[in-house]
Amino acid sequence: MLKPVDLLVGLKILYNPGWTQLELASRLCISSSQVNSAIKGLLCVNLVVLKNNKPFPIIEAFEEFVLFGVKYCYPVKVGELTIGVPTAYAAKPLAKEITQHSDPIPVWPYINGSARGLALEPLHKNVPKALAEFPDPKLLTCLVLIDALRVGRMREKNL
């Protein structure tokens, strides 16, 4: 069974194929052993293949898993009000499409966050730190959209 960190590593590989395990570990603020374990898990479920001893994504498999499996494998855990980074429908690209209510927005808890809202557990606790230290707009957008699938109502899911 895939762990959330496995999907996180897979998504980073999706946008940065050919990176070494050390590069992936550094940019995701996780250990190289976690990256190694994640790649083994991704290989096991056929989400990546090895080419020249480096993992490359199987894009169609990733798309299918993200669209139809993520919400079941990694259900939402919403916490208390906290400071963090906006996610799901409260972040780009969905923020401009969805009218904000007076309800608190979902945020990844992060001490240096820019918004106050309900804590939404990211795929891995180091996601906000990794994106702050090593900005990756494509990975951020992908994670935000995955959160919209995990927590969103039908409108957000359709968008």
Coordinates of C-alpha atoms in Angstrom, one line a residue:
M1 CA 0.0 0.0 0.0
L2 CA 1.3 3.5 -0.9
K3 CA 2.0 5.9 1.9
P4 CA 1.3 9.6 1.5
V5 CA 5.1 10.3 1.2
D6 CA 5.2 7.8 -1.7
L7 CA 2.7 9.9 -3.6
L8 CA 4.6 13.1 -2.7
V9 CA 7.8 11.7 -4.1
G10 CA 6.0 10.4 -7.2
L11 CA 4.6 13.9 -7.8
K12 CA 8.0 15.4 -7.5
I13 CA 9.3 12.9 -10.0
L14 CA 6.4 13.7 -12.3
Y15 CA 7.6 17.2 -12.7
N16 CA 11.4 16.5 -12.3
P17 CA 12.1 13.2 -14.0
G18 CA 15.7 12.1 -13.8
W19 CA 16.5 13.7 -10.5
T20 CA 18.6 11.6 -8.1
Q21 CA 17.3 10.4 -4.8
L22 CA 19.5 12.9 -3.0
E23 CA 18.1 15.7 -5.0
L24 CA 14.5 14.6 -4.3
A25 CA 15.2 14.2 -0.6
S26 CA 16.8 17.6 -0.3
R27 CA 14.0 19.4 -2.2
L28 CA 11.2 17.6 -0.3
C29 CA 12.9 18.0 3.1
I30 CA 12.8 14.3 3.8
S31 CA 15.4 11.6 4.2
S32 CA 17.0 9.8 1.3
S33 CA 15.8 6.5 2.8
Q34 CA 12.2 7.8 2.6
V35 CA 12.8 8.6 -1.0
N36 CA 14.3 5.2 -1.7
S37 CA 11.4 3.4 0.1
A38 CA 8.9 5.6 -1.8
I39 CA 10.4 4.7 -5.2
K40 CA 10.2 1.0 -4.3
G41 CA 6.6 1.5 -3.5
L42 CA 5.8 3.4 -6.7
L43 CA 7.6 0.7 -8.7
C44 CA 5.5 -2.0 -7.0
V45 CA 2.2 -0.4 -8.0
N46 CA 3.4 0.6 -11.5
L47 CA 3.3 4.3 -11.1
V48 CA 7.0 4.7 -12.1
V49 CA 9.5 2.7 -14.2
L50 CA 13.3 2.7 -14.0
K51 CA 15.2 4.1 -17.0
N52 CA 19.0 4.3 -16.7
N53 CA 18.5 3.5 -13.0
K54 CA 16.3 6.6 -12.4
P55 CA 12.6 6.6 -11.8
F56 CA 10.3 8.0 -14.5
P57 CA 6.5 8.4 -14.0
I58 CA 3.8 6.6 -15.9
I59 CA 1.7 9.7 -16.5
E60 CA -1.6 7.9 -17.3
A61 CA -1.3 5.8 -14.2
F62 CA -0.7 8.8 -12.0
E63 CA -3.6 10.6 -13.5
E64 CA -6.0 7.7 -12.8
F65 CA -4.7 7.2 -9.3
V66 CA -4.9 10.9 -8.4
L67 CA -8.4 11.4 -9.9
F68 CA -10.0 8.3 -8.5
G69 CA -7.9 6.8 -5.7
V70 CA -6.4 9.6 -3.6
K71 CA -9.5 10.6 -1.7
Y72 CA -9.9 6.9 -0.6
C73 CA -6.3 6.2 0.2
Y74 CA -5.6 9.5 2.0
P75 CA -8.8 10.8 3.6
V76 CA -9.0 14.3 4.9
K77 CA -8.1 15.0 8.5
V78 CA -9.3 18.5 9.4
G79 CA -8.0 20.0 12.6
E80 CA -8.4 23.2 14.6
L81 CA -7.9 26.9 13.6
T82 CA -4.3 27.6 12.9
I83 CA -1.8 29.6 10.9
G84 CA -0.8 28.0 7.6
V85 CA -0.6 27.9 3.9
P86 CA -3.9 28.1 2.0
T87 CA -4.8 24.9 0.1
A88 CA -7.6 23.2 -1.8
Y89 CA -10.3 25.7 -3.0
A90 CA -8.6 28.6 -1.0
A91 CA -5.4 28.6 -3.1
K92 CA -4.5 29.1 -6.7
P93 CA -5.8 28.0 -9.2
L94 CA -9.2 27.4 -7.6
A95 CA -9.3 30.5 -5.3
K96 CA -10.4 32.7 -8.2
E97 CA -13.0 30.3 -9.3
I98 CA -14.7 29.6 -5.9
T99 CA -16.4 32.3 -3.9
Q100 CA -15.1 32.3 -0.4
H101 CA -17.7 32.0 2.4
S102 CA -17.3 33.3 5.9
D103 CA -16.2 29.8 6.9
P104 CA -12.5 29.3 7.7
I105 CA -10.4 28.2 4.7
P106 CA -8.4 25.0 4.7
V107 CA -4.7 25.5 5.4
W108 CA -1.6 23.4 5.8
P109 CA -0.3 24.1 9.3
Y110 CA 2.9 26.1 9.0
I111 CA 4.3 28.7 11.5
N112 CA 5.3 31.0 8.6
G113 CA 2.0 30.7 6.8
S114 CA 0.1 33.6 5.4
A115 CA -3.4 32.7 6.3
R116 CA -5.6 31.6 9.3
G117 CA -7.9 28.6 8.8
L118 CA -8.7 25.0 9.6
A119 CA -5.7 22.7 9.6
L120 CA -5.8 20.3 6.8
E121 CA -3.1 17.6 7.0
P122 CA -0.9 17.7 3.9
L123 CA 0.3 14.5 2.3
H124 CA 3.5 14.9 4.4
K125 CA 4.1 17.2 7.3
N126 CA 7.1 18.7 5.6
V127 CA 5.2 19.9 2.5
P128 CA 4.8 23.5 3.6
K129 CA 8.5 23.7 4.6
A130 CA 9.7 22.1 1.4
L131 CA 7.7 24.4 -0.8
A132 CA 8.8 27.5 1.2
E133 CA 12.5 26.5 1.0
F134 CA 12.4 25.2 -2.6
P135 CA 9.5 26.8 -4.4
D136 CA 7.9 24.5 -7.0
P137 CA 4.8 26.1 -8.5
K138 CA 3.9 22.9 -10.4
L139 CA 4.1 20.7 -7.4
L140 CA 2.2 23.3 -5.3
T141 CA -0.6 23.4 -7.8
C142 CA -0.8 19.7 -8.0
L143 CA -0.9 19.3 -4.2
V144 CA -3.6 22.0 -3.9
L145 CA -5.7 20.3 -6.5
I146 CA -5.3 17.0 -4.8
D147 CA -6.5 18.6 -1.6
A148 CA -9.5 19.9 -3.5
L149 CA -10.3 16.4 -4.5
R150 CA -9.8 15.2 -1.0
V151 CA -11.9 17.8 0.9
G152 CA -13.9 19.6 -1.8
R153 CA -17.5 19.4 -2.6
M154 CA -18.8 18.4 -6.0
R155 CA -18.2 21.9 -7.5
E156 CA -14.6 21.9 -6.5
K157 CA -14.1 18.4 -7.7
N158 CA -15.7 19.2 -11.1
L159 CA -13.4 22.2 -11.5

